[in-house]
Structure formats: C-alpha cells, structure tokens
Amino acid sequence: MSRVEELAAALAGLRERIAAACAAAGRSPDEVSLLAVTKTFPASDVALLSDLGLTEFAENRDQEAGPKAAEFARLRPDAAATWHMVGHLQRNKARSVVRWADSVDSVDSPRLAAALAKAVAAARAGGARVDPLPVLLQASVDGDPARGGCPLPALSELADFVAGSGELVLRGVMAVAPREMPPASAFAALLTAVTRVRDDHPTAVELSAGMSGDLEDAIAHGSTCVRVGTALLGGRPLALP
Ligand SMILES: *Cc1c(COP(=O)(O)O)cnc(C)c1O
C-alpha cells in the first residue's frame, strides 16, 4: 500500500467511527470537525491529507510546526489549511507561534494570554497580520498543575481576561482527558464548564475534546472537534509526546 492509500484507509475508518459516535449521541456528523494532529510526521503527509480533503492541522511544538507549515505551503500552494497550536506554550514563544498558527488552542493562563495578545498586536502593527487571533482555553479537568491547563474553577476568569484583551477571540475550550479518570466523567465535567463559559461569551462555541482513544466518549459529551493523530497517521516514536 502506498502512503496515500494507507492514509485514505485510516481516514475512512475514522470517519466511520465519528459517524457512529454521532449517531449514538443523536448528533449530526457535521457538528464534529476533524483536526489532524500531524506532530512528528512530515509535511509530505500533511500534503497527502490535504489531497484527501482535510483542511485542519495541529502541532504541539513551535519549533517543529513553523517550518512544517511553510514546507506544506510550498508543496501545496493553493490548498486551504488552518494550523492549530495544541501543545504547551511558553510565553517567550508567543511571537514565533503567531507567525504560523491560525489558532492557539492551549491558552491556560492570563500570563500566556497577555503574551499572545502582545505578539498579535505587534504583528498587526507591523502589517504581518490583519485579524485578531482565535484561541481556545485549555482546561485541566483534574487540576493537576504538572500537566498544564487551567483548572476548571479558574476557567471563567481566564475567559473574561481573554475576551477583554482586544487581540484574541475566545472560540471555546480544549482539554485532554486525565489518565486517572474515566474519560466519560472527565468529558461530562468539561461540558458543564464550557457551558458556563458560553453563558458569558457566546463566541465560545467550540469544545475540542477526544483523541484517537476516547473520541466516542467526547462526542457523547458535546465535543465539536476531535484531535486525532495515531488513528490517522499511525504510531509515533515512544520518546515523543
Ligand atoms: C498528540 C495529541 C493529540 C492526538 O493524540 P492521538 O492519541 O495520537 O490521537 C491530541 N491532542 C493533543 C493536545 C496532542 O498533543
């Protein structure tokens, strides 16, 4: 099998899983977008996924993503693509990340939001960017500070901060289910939290939840976007996140 056939088969299987999960939850598959997590895989794979009709791609490291997005643009100059940053982001990478990311889905503190807002303002002032930056708040369901994410009780305050920044557009919430918790309980808690955020911020429509191993549970609990790496592209080297 060629690589494109391999990816096409994985994509077909994934679409079936998403459709079945939506049917089980009484939802339309149109409500759930597919974000391909291409970390550790080459730009040539992104090009093939683009040929297969995907338009949304995610990366978790700034230093890998910038060159990959540029290489993809050389390989497929006419293809539509939206790049998401889904990994932990240090404040000193804000200026770099706003050069390639169309959306930053891992905003987990007011300090990071402030650094991103400043970077977006500089990019807009310099003519490198026209629009404000769409962002998601990364929520931590169990509040474990070691794994990143904003604890659920602090989410509303972070949402207010982002919405008031002027340079960022609050589009919703992202989370990874903690390992020590059944995914269904984690996603249920997340849905409650995002519903509260939406009451105050009507633009916060997105709930990015569910990965290769738990997308069914996430879709059952209101996910609007599943982030899939392994089930689409295959296994990553174990040393990498
Ligand atoms: C790697 C990663 C994914 C994809 O995980 P898979 O289990 O390979 O589908 C999703 N979200 C984030 C934040 C990731 O870092």
PDB file of C-alpha atoms and ligand atoms in Angstrom:
ATOM      1  CA  MET A   1       0.000   0.000   0.000  1.00  0.00           C
ATOM      2  CA  SER A   2       1.273   3.475  -0.800  1.00  0.00           C
ATOM      3  CA  ARG A   3       1.275   6.101   1.929  1.00  0.00           C
ATOM      4  CA  VAL A   4      -1.719   7.884   0.402  1.00  0.00           C
ATOM      5  CA  GLU A   5      -3.702   4.613   0.305  1.00  0.00           C
ATOM      6  CA  GLU A   6      -2.752   3.964   3.922  1.00  0.00           C
ATOM      7  CA  LEU A   7      -3.926   7.438   4.965  1.00  0.00           C
ATOM      8  CA  ALA A   8      -7.114   7.147   2.885  1.00  0.00           C
ATOM      9  CA  ALA A   9      -7.989   3.840   4.585  1.00  0.00           C
ATOM     10  CA  ALA A  10      -7.307   5.271   8.062  1.00  0.00           C
ATOM     11  CA  LEU A  11      -9.370   8.356   7.258  1.00  0.00           C
ATOM     12  CA  ALA A  12     -12.303   6.257   6.038  1.00  0.00           C
ATOM     13  CA  GLY A  13     -12.194   4.200   9.256  1.00  0.00           C
ATOM     14  CA  LEU A  14     -12.037   7.343  11.342  1.00  0.00           C
ATOM     15  CA  ARG A  15     -14.963   8.942   9.539  1.00  0.00           C
ATOM     16  CA  GLU A  16     -16.980   5.785  10.259  1.00  0.00           C
ATOM     17  CA  ARG A  17     -16.108   5.956  13.969  1.00  0.00           C
ATOM     18  CA  ILE A  18     -17.094   9.628  14.126  1.00  0.00           C
ATOM     19  CA  ALA A  19     -20.349   8.974  12.247  1.00  0.00           C
ATOM     20  CA  ALA A  20     -21.215   6.034  14.531  1.00  0.00           C
ATOM     21  CA  ALA A  21     -20.460   8.071  17.664  1.00  0.00           C
ATOM     22  CA  CYS A  22     -22.584  10.946  16.367  1.00  0.00           C
ATOM     23  CA  ALA A  23     -25.447   8.576  15.530  1.00  0.00           C
ATOM     24  CA  ALA A  24     -25.251   7.034  19.028  1.00  0.00           C
ATOM     25  CA  ALA A  25     -25.355  10.525  20.564  1.00  0.00           C
ATOM     26  CA  GLY A  26     -28.196  11.711  18.311  1.00  0.00           C
ATOM     27  CA  ARG A  27     -25.932  14.327  16.757  1.00  0.00           C
ATOM     28  CA  SER A  28     -25.153  15.232  13.165  1.00  0.00           C
ATOM     29  CA  PRO A  29     -21.591  14.408  11.958  1.00  0.00           C
ATOM     30  CA  ASP A  30     -21.476  17.996  10.638  1.00  0.00           C
ATOM     31  CA  GLU A  31     -21.245  19.168  14.245  1.00  0.00           C
ATOM     32  CA  VAL A  32     -17.878  17.469  14.803  1.00  0.00           C
ATOM     33  CA  SER A  33     -14.814  18.607  12.912  1.00  0.00           C
ATOM     34  CA  LEU A  34     -11.669  16.558  12.493  1.00  0.00           C
ATOM     35  CA  LEU A  35      -8.355  18.122  13.447  1.00  0.00           C
ATOM     36  CA  ALA A  36      -5.413  16.055  12.172  1.00  0.00           C
ATOM     37  CA  VAL A  37      -2.566  16.096  14.715  1.00  0.00           C
ATOM     38  CA  THR A  38       0.488  15.874  12.464  1.00  0.00           C
ATOM     39  CA  LYS A  39       3.244  16.220  15.112  1.00  0.00           C
ATOM     40  CA  THR A  40       6.320  14.075  14.346  1.00  0.00           C
ATOM     41  CA  PHE A  41       5.024  13.385  10.801  1.00  0.00           C
ATOM     42  CA  PRO A  42       6.471  15.127   7.731  1.00  0.00           C
ATOM     43  CA  ALA A  43       4.930  17.914   5.652  1.00  0.00           C
ATOM     44  CA  SER A  44       4.547  15.364   2.831  1.00  0.00           C
ATOM     45  CA  ASP A  45       1.928  13.563   4.981  1.00  0.00           C
ATOM     46  CA  VAL A  46       0.113  16.858   5.562  1.00  0.00           C
ATOM     47  CA  ALA A  47       0.094  17.332   1.773  1.00  0.00           C
ATOM     48  CA  LEU A  48      -1.486  13.891   1.272  1.00  0.00           C
ATOM     49  CA  LEU A  49      -4.105  14.544   3.981  1.00  0.00           C
ATOM     50  CA  SER A  50      -4.863  17.813   2.237  1.00  0.00           C
ATOM     51  CA  ASP A  51      -5.300  15.931  -1.061  1.00  0.00           C
ATOM     52  CA  LEU A  52      -7.765  13.675   0.802  1.00  0.00           C
ATOM     53  CA  GLY A  53      -9.821  16.734   1.749  1.00  0.00           C
ATOM     54  CA  LEU A  54      -8.615  17.636   5.243  1.00  0.00           C
ATOM     55  CA  THR A  55      -8.040  21.323   5.966  1.00  0.00           C
ATOM     56  CA  GLU A  56      -7.335  21.496   9.718  1.00  0.00           C
ATOM     57  CA  PHE A  57      -3.954  20.503  11.120  1.00  0.00           C
ATOM     58  CA  ALA A  58      -2.464  20.658  14.605  1.00  0.00           C
ATOM     59  CA  GLU A  59       1.021  20.680  16.045  1.00  0.00           C
ATOM     60  CA  ASN A  60       2.289  20.741  19.612  1.00  0.00           C
ATOM     61  CA  ARG A  61       5.780  22.263  19.243  1.00  0.00           C
ATOM     62  CA  ASP A  62       6.509  25.691  17.821  1.00  0.00           C
ATOM     63  CA  GLN A  63       9.954  24.766  16.517  1.00  0.00           C
ATOM     64  CA  GLU A  64       8.574  21.823  14.529  1.00  0.00           C
ATOM     65  CA  ALA A  65       5.375  23.485  13.352  1.00  0.00           C
ATOM     66  CA  GLY A  66       6.691  26.710  11.809  1.00  0.00           C
ATOM     67  CA  PRO A  67       8.965  25.003   9.255  1.00  0.00           C
ATOM     68  CA  LYS A  68       6.365  22.279   8.580  1.00  0.00           C
ATOM     69  CA  ALA A  69       3.602  24.784   7.819  1.00  0.00           C
ATOM     70  CA  ALA A  70       5.995  26.653   5.487  1.00  0.00           C
ATOM     71  CA  GLU A  71       7.026  23.415   3.755  1.00  0.00           C
ATOM     72  CA  PHE A  72       3.375  22.417   3.327  1.00  0.00           C
ATOM     73  CA  ALA A  73       2.649  25.814   1.742  1.00  0.00           C
ATOM     74  CA  ARG A  74       5.460  25.124  -0.766  1.00  0.00           C
ATOM     75  CA  LEU A  75       4.130  21.614  -1.506  1.00  0.00           C
ATOM     76  CA  ARG A  76       0.500  22.700  -1.896  1.00  0.00           C
ATOM     77  CA  PRO A  77       0.496  26.451  -2.591  1.00  0.00           C
ATOM     78  CA  ASP A  78      -3.200  26.529  -3.460  1.00  0.00           C
ATOM     79  CA  ALA A  79      -4.536  24.322  -0.668  1.00  0.00           C
ATOM     80  CA  ALA A  80      -6.630  25.737   2.154  1.00  0.00           C
ATOM     81  CA  ALA A  81      -5.149  24.911   5.547  1.00  0.00           C
ATOM     82  CA  THR A  82      -5.722  26.043   9.097  1.00  0.00           C
ATOM     83  CA  TRP A  83      -2.958  25.376  11.633  1.00  0.00           C
ATOM     84  CA  HIS A  84      -3.671  24.939  15.332  1.00  0.00           C
ATOM     85  CA  MET A  85      -1.198  25.037  18.203  1.00  0.00           C
ATOM     86  CA  VAL A  86      -2.361  22.396  20.699  1.00  0.00           C
ATOM     87  CA  GLY A  87       0.753  21.979  22.850  1.00  0.00           C
ATOM     88  CA  HIS A  88       2.022  23.638  25.971  1.00  0.00           C
ATOM     89  CA  LEU A  89       3.327  27.055  25.011  1.00  0.00           C
ATOM     90  CA  GLN A  90       5.964  29.111  26.760  1.00  0.00           C
ATOM     91  CA  ARG A  91       5.435  32.850  26.819  1.00  0.00           C
ATOM     92  CA  ASN A  92       8.723  33.513  25.032  1.00  0.00           C
ATOM     93  CA  LYS A  93       7.372  31.546  22.018  1.00  0.00           C
ATOM     94  CA  ALA A  94       4.336  33.796  21.582  1.00  0.00           C
ATOM     95  CA  ARG A  95       5.916  35.924  18.849  1.00  0.00           C
ATOM     96  CA  SER A  96       7.000  32.877  16.917  1.00  0.00           C
ATOM     97  CA  VAL A  97       3.740  30.964  17.233  1.00  0.00           C
ATOM     98  CA  VAL A  98       1.559  33.801  15.932  1.00  0.00           C
ATOM     99  CA  ARG A  99       3.555  33.657  12.671  1.00  0.00           C
ATOM    100  CA  TRP A 100       2.276  30.186  11.718  1.00  0.00           C
ATOM    101  CA  ALA A 101      -0.717  29.371  13.944  1.00  0.00           C
ATOM    102  CA  ASP A 102      -4.202  30.308  12.767  1.00  0.00           C
ATOM    103  CA  SER A 103      -5.498  29.335  16.200  1.00  0.00           C
ATOM    104  CA  VAL A 104      -3.856  28.722  19.581  1.00  0.00           C
ATOM    105  CA  ASP A 105      -5.891  26.058  21.387  1.00  0.00           C
ATOM    106  CA  SER A 106      -3.738  25.769  24.517  1.00  0.00           C
ATOM    107  CA  VAL A 107      -4.163  29.087  26.336  1.00  0.00           C
ATOM    108  CA  ASP A 108      -4.072  28.146  30.004  1.00  0.00           C
ATOM    109  CA  SER A 109      -3.082  31.285  31.930  1.00  0.00           C
ATOM    110  CA  PRO A 110      -3.639  35.044  31.881  1.00  0.00           C
ATOM    111  CA  ARG A 111       0.145  35.481  31.540  1.00  0.00           C
ATOM    112  CA  LEU A 112       0.250  33.423  28.361  1.00  0.00           C
ATOM    113  CA  ALA A 113      -2.868  35.190  27.028  1.00  0.00           C
ATOM    114  CA  ALA A 114      -1.210  38.557  27.689  1.00  0.00           C
ATOM    115  CA  ALA A 115       1.974  37.474  25.878  1.00  0.00           C
ATOM    116  CA  LEU A 116      -0.058  36.264  22.878  1.00  0.00           C
ATOM    117  CA  ALA A 117      -2.104  39.471  22.806  1.00  0.00           C
ATOM    118  CA  LYS A 118       1.102  41.498  22.785  1.00  0.00           C
ATOM    119  CA  ALA A 119       2.566  39.372  19.976  1.00  0.00           C
ATOM    120  CA  VAL A 120      -0.632  39.722  17.919  1.00  0.00           C
ATOM    121  CA  ALA A 121      -0.673  43.490  18.480  1.00  0.00           C
ATOM    122  CA  ALA A 122       2.945  43.713  17.271  1.00  0.00           C
ATOM    123  CA  ALA A 123       2.192  41.560  14.221  1.00  0.00           C
ATOM    124  CA  ARG A 124      -0.838  43.697  13.365  1.00  0.00           C
ATOM    125  CA  ALA A 125       1.067  46.939  13.840  1.00  0.00           C
ATOM    126  CA  GLY A 126       3.839  45.627  11.575  1.00  0.00           C
ATOM    127  CA  GLY A 127       1.384  44.548   8.872  1.00  0.00           C
ATOM    128  CA  ALA A 128       2.222  40.843   9.339  1.00  0.00           C
ATOM    129  CA  ARG A 129      -1.316  40.078  10.483  1.00  0.00           C
ATOM    130  CA  VAL A 130      -4.742  41.584   9.918  1.00  0.00           C
ATOM    131  CA  ASP A 131      -7.140  39.801  12.237  1.00  0.00           C
ATOM    132  CA  PRO A 132      -7.175  39.072  15.953  1.00  0.00           C
ATOM    133  CA  LEU A 133      -6.091  35.539  16.918  1.00  0.00           C
ATOM    134  CA  PRO A 134      -8.740  32.880  17.614  1.00  0.00           C
ATOM    135  CA  VAL A 135      -7.914  30.940  20.768  1.00  0.00           C
ATOM    136  CA  LEU A 136      -9.268  28.120  22.910  1.00  0.00           C
ATOM    137  CA  LEU A 137      -8.740  27.884  26.640  1.00  0.00           C
ATOM    138  CA  GLN A 138      -7.019  24.666  27.645  1.00  0.00           C
ATOM    139  CA  ALA A 139      -8.858  23.287  30.648  1.00  0.00           C
ATOM    140  CA  SER A 140      -7.443  20.834  33.160  1.00  0.00           C
ATOM    141  CA  VAL A 141     -10.230  18.596  34.409  1.00  0.00           C
ATOM    142  CA  ASP A 142      -8.310  17.242  37.417  1.00  0.00           C
ATOM    143  CA  GLY A 143      -6.414  20.483  38.098  1.00  0.00           C
ATOM    144  CA  ASP A 144      -3.034  18.713  38.098  1.00  0.00           C
ATOM    145  CA  PRO A 145      -0.575  21.611  37.578  1.00  0.00           C
ATOM    146  CA  ALA A 146       2.108  19.286  36.179  1.00  0.00           C
ATOM    147  CA  ARG A 147       0.131  18.543  33.010  1.00  0.00           C
ATOM    148  CA  GLY A 148      -0.847  22.076  32.019  1.00  0.00           C
ATOM    149  CA  GLY A 149      -4.283  23.517  31.524  1.00  0.00           C
ATOM    150  CA  CYS A 150      -6.357  25.904  33.563  1.00  0.00           C
ATOM    151  CA  PRO A 151      -8.204  24.287  36.495  1.00  0.00           C
ATOM    152  CA  LEU A 152     -11.990  24.327  35.898  1.00  0.00           C
ATOM    153  CA  PRO A 153     -12.769  26.731  38.790  1.00  0.00           C
ATOM    154  CA  ALA A 154     -10.449  29.357  37.226  1.00  0.00           C
ATOM    155  CA  LEU A 155     -11.817  28.995  33.693  1.00  0.00           C
ATOM    156  CA  SER A 156     -14.410  31.795  33.837  1.00  0.00           C
ATOM    157  CA  GLU A 157     -11.859  34.325  34.988  1.00  0.00           C
ATOM    158  CA  LEU A 158      -9.440  33.302  32.229  1.00  0.00           C
ATOM    159  CA  ALA A 159     -12.282  33.546  29.689  1.00  0.00           C
ATOM    160  CA  ASP A 160     -13.035  37.117  30.815  1.00  0.00           C
ATOM    161  CA  PHE A 161      -9.357  38.033  30.552  1.00  0.00           C
ATOM    162  CA  VAL A 162      -9.016  36.649  27.011  1.00  0.00           C
ATOM    163  CA  ALA A 163     -12.266  38.231  25.849  1.00  0.00           C
ATOM    164  CA  GLY A 164     -11.135  41.601  27.193  1.00  0.00           C
ATOM    165  CA  SER A 165      -7.699  41.508  25.544  1.00  0.00           C
ATOM    166  CA  GLY A 166      -8.799  43.021  22.239  1.00  0.00           C
ATOM    167  CA  GLU A 167      -6.306  40.952  20.228  1.00  0.00           C
ATOM    168  CA  LEU A 168      -7.654  37.448  20.961  1.00  0.00           C
ATOM    169  CA  VAL A 169     -11.033  35.959  20.037  1.00  0.00           C
ATOM    170  CA  LEU A 170     -12.346  33.420  22.513  1.00  0.00           C
ATOM    171  CA  ARG A 171     -13.583  30.469  20.430  1.00  0.00           C
ATOM    172  CA  GLY A 172     -14.030  27.845  23.132  1.00  0.00           C
ATOM    173  CA  VAL A 173     -12.288  25.273  25.289  1.00  0.00           C
ATOM    174  CA  MET A 174      -9.906  22.354  24.690  1.00  0.00           C
ATOM    175  CA  ALA A 175      -8.948  19.541  27.039  1.00  0.00           C
ATOM    176  CA  VAL A 176      -7.180  16.205  27.222  1.00  0.00           C
ATOM    177  CA  ALA A 177      -8.897  13.672  29.483  1.00  0.00           C
ATOM    178  CA  PRO A 178      -6.698  12.922  32.527  1.00  0.00           C
ATOM    179  CA  ARG A 179      -5.306   9.379  32.587  1.00  0.00           C
ATOM    180  CA  GLU A 180      -6.551   8.588  36.096  1.00  0.00           C
ATOM    181  CA  MET A 181     -10.207   9.311  35.385  1.00  0.00           C
ATOM    182  CA  PRO A 182     -12.802   7.539  33.224  1.00  0.00           C
ATOM    183  CA  PRO A 183     -12.992   9.651  30.033  1.00  0.00           C
ATOM    184  CA  ALA A 184     -16.799   9.874  30.239  1.00  0.00           C
ATOM    185  CA  SER A 185     -16.661  11.580  33.685  1.00  0.00           C
ATOM    186  CA  ALA A 186     -13.887  13.900  32.520  1.00  0.00           C
ATOM    187  CA  PHE A 187     -15.805  14.949  29.407  1.00  0.00           C
ATOM    188  CA  ALA A 188     -19.026  15.410  31.394  1.00  0.00           C
ATOM    189  CA  ALA A 189     -17.231  17.795  33.792  1.00  0.00           C
ATOM    190  CA  LEU A 190     -15.751  19.606  30.832  1.00  0.00           C
ATOM    191  CA  LEU A 191     -19.124  20.074  29.160  1.00  0.00           C
ATOM    192  CA  THR A 192     -20.505  21.640  32.334  1.00  0.00           C
ATOM    193  CA  ALA A 193     -17.550  24.041  32.478  1.00  0.00           C
ATOM    194  CA  VAL A 194     -17.756  25.058  28.826  1.00  0.00           C
ATOM    195  CA  THR A 195     -21.498  25.624  29.111  1.00  0.00           C
ATOM    196  CA  ARG A 196     -20.803  28.161  31.872  1.00  0.00           C
ATOM    197  CA  VAL A 197     -18.178  29.901  29.726  1.00  0.00           C
ATOM    198  CA  ARG A 198     -20.654  30.072  26.825  1.00  0.00           C
ATOM    199  CA  ASP A 199     -23.239  31.802  29.026  1.00  0.00           C
ATOM    200  CA  ASP A 200     -20.863  34.760  29.396  1.00  0.00           C
ATOM    201  CA  HIS A 201     -19.108  34.514  25.998  1.00  0.00           C
ATOM    202  CA  PRO A 202     -21.356  33.490  23.103  1.00  0.00           C
ATOM    203  CA  THR A 203     -18.378  33.183  20.703  1.00  0.00           C
ATOM    204  CA  ALA A 204     -17.017  30.262  22.772  1.00  0.00           C
ATOM    205  CA  VAL A 205     -18.810  27.663  20.674  1.00  0.00           C
ATOM    206  CA  GLU A 206     -16.005  25.116  20.280  1.00  0.00           C
ATOM    207  CA  LEU A 207     -15.342  22.190  22.588  1.00  0.00           C
ATOM    208  CA  SER A 208     -12.167  20.471  21.385  1.00  0.00           C
ATOM    209  CA  ALA A 209     -12.184  17.085  23.101  1.00  0.00           C
ATOM    210  CA  GLY A 210     -11.453  13.498  22.149  1.00  0.00           C
ATOM    211  CA  MET A 211      -8.382  11.874  20.622  1.00  0.00           C
ATOM    212  CA  SER A 212      -7.702   8.503  18.953  1.00  0.00           C
ATOM    213  CA  GLY A 213      -8.528   6.522  22.106  1.00  0.00           C
ATOM    214  CA  ASP A 214     -11.529   8.368  23.504  1.00  0.00           C
ATOM    215  CA  LEU A 215     -13.296  10.252  20.742  1.00  0.00           C
ATOM    216  CA  GLU A 216     -16.574   8.323  21.198  1.00  0.00           C
ATOM    217  CA  ASP A 217     -16.891   9.446  24.837  1.00  0.00           C
ATOM    218  CA  ALA A 218     -16.026  13.016  23.867  1.00  0.00           C
ATOM    219  CA  ILE A 219     -18.637  13.119  21.090  1.00  0.00           C
ATOM    220  CA  ALA A 220     -21.226  11.748  23.532  1.00  0.00           C
ATOM    221  CA  HIS A 221     -20.415  14.763  25.750  1.00  0.00           C
ATOM    222  CA  GLY A 222     -20.685  17.572  23.242  1.00  0.00           C
ATOM    223  CA  SER A 223     -17.283  17.657  21.533  1.00  0.00           C
ATOM    224  CA  THR A 224     -17.295  19.848  18.418  1.00  0.00           C
ATOM    225  CA  CYS A 225     -13.762  18.896  17.368  1.00  0.00           C
ATOM    226  CA  VAL A 226     -11.782  15.678  17.740  1.00  0.00           C
ATOM    227  CA  ARG A 227      -7.980  15.858  17.567  1.00  0.00           C
ATOM    228  CA  VAL A 228      -6.621  12.705  16.009  1.00  0.00           C
ATOM    229  CA  GLY A 229      -3.017  11.667  15.475  1.00  0.00           C
ATOM    230  CA  THR A 230      -2.367   7.951  15.904  1.00  0.00           C
ATOM    231  CA  ALA A 231      -5.641   6.645  14.398  1.00  0.00           C
ATOM    232  CA  LEU A 232      -4.952   8.647  11.249  1.00  0.00           C
ATOM    233  CA  LEU A 233      -1.185   8.739  10.762  1.00  0.00           C
ATOM    234  CA  GLY A 234      -0.042   5.702  12.748  1.00  0.00           C
ATOM    235  CA  GLY A 235       2.132   5.351  15.840  1.00  0.00           C
ATOM    236  CA  ARG A 236       4.640   7.976  16.883  1.00  0.00           C
ATOM    237  CA  PRO A 237       8.069   7.151  18.300  1.00  0.00           C
ATOM    238  CA  LEU A 238       7.516   6.488  22.032  1.00  0.00           C
ATOM    239  CA  ALA A 239      10.043   9.055  23.209  1.00  0.00           C
ATOM    240  CA  LEU A 240       7.942  11.855  21.752  1.00  0.00           C
ATOM    241  CA  PRO A 241       4.756  13.176  23.356  1.00  0.00           C
TER     242      PRO A 241
HETATM  243  C1  LIG B   1      -0.821  14.261  20.286  1.00  0.00           C
HETATM  244  C2  LIG B   1      -2.055  14.965  20.665  1.00  0.00           C
HETATM  245  C3  LIG B   1      -3.314  14.538  20.216  1.00  0.00           C
HETATM  246  C4  LIG B   1      -3.506  13.294  19.361  1.00  0.00           C
HETATM  247  O1  LIG B   1      -3.363  12.138  20.118  1.00  0.00           O
HETATM  248  P1  LIG B   1      -3.626  10.680  19.485  1.00  0.00           P
HETATM  249  O2  LIG B   1      -3.859   9.834  20.686  1.00  0.00           O
HETATM  250  O3  LIG B   1      -2.399  10.319  18.732  1.00  0.00           O
HETATM  251  O4  LIG B   1      -4.813  10.771  18.615  1.00  0.00           O
HETATM  252  C5  LIG B   1      -4.420  15.278  20.581  1.00  0.00           C
HETATM  253  N1  LIG B   1      -4.327  16.380  21.343  1.00  0.00           N
HETATM  254  C6  LIG B   1      -3.137  16.842  21.786  1.00  0.00           C
HETATM  255  C7  LIG B   1      -3.101  18.073  22.629  1.00  0.00           C
HETATM  256  C8  LIG B   1      -1.967  16.148  21.466  1.00  0.00           C
HETATM  257  O5  LIG B   1      -0.786  16.598  21.931  1.00  0.00           O
END
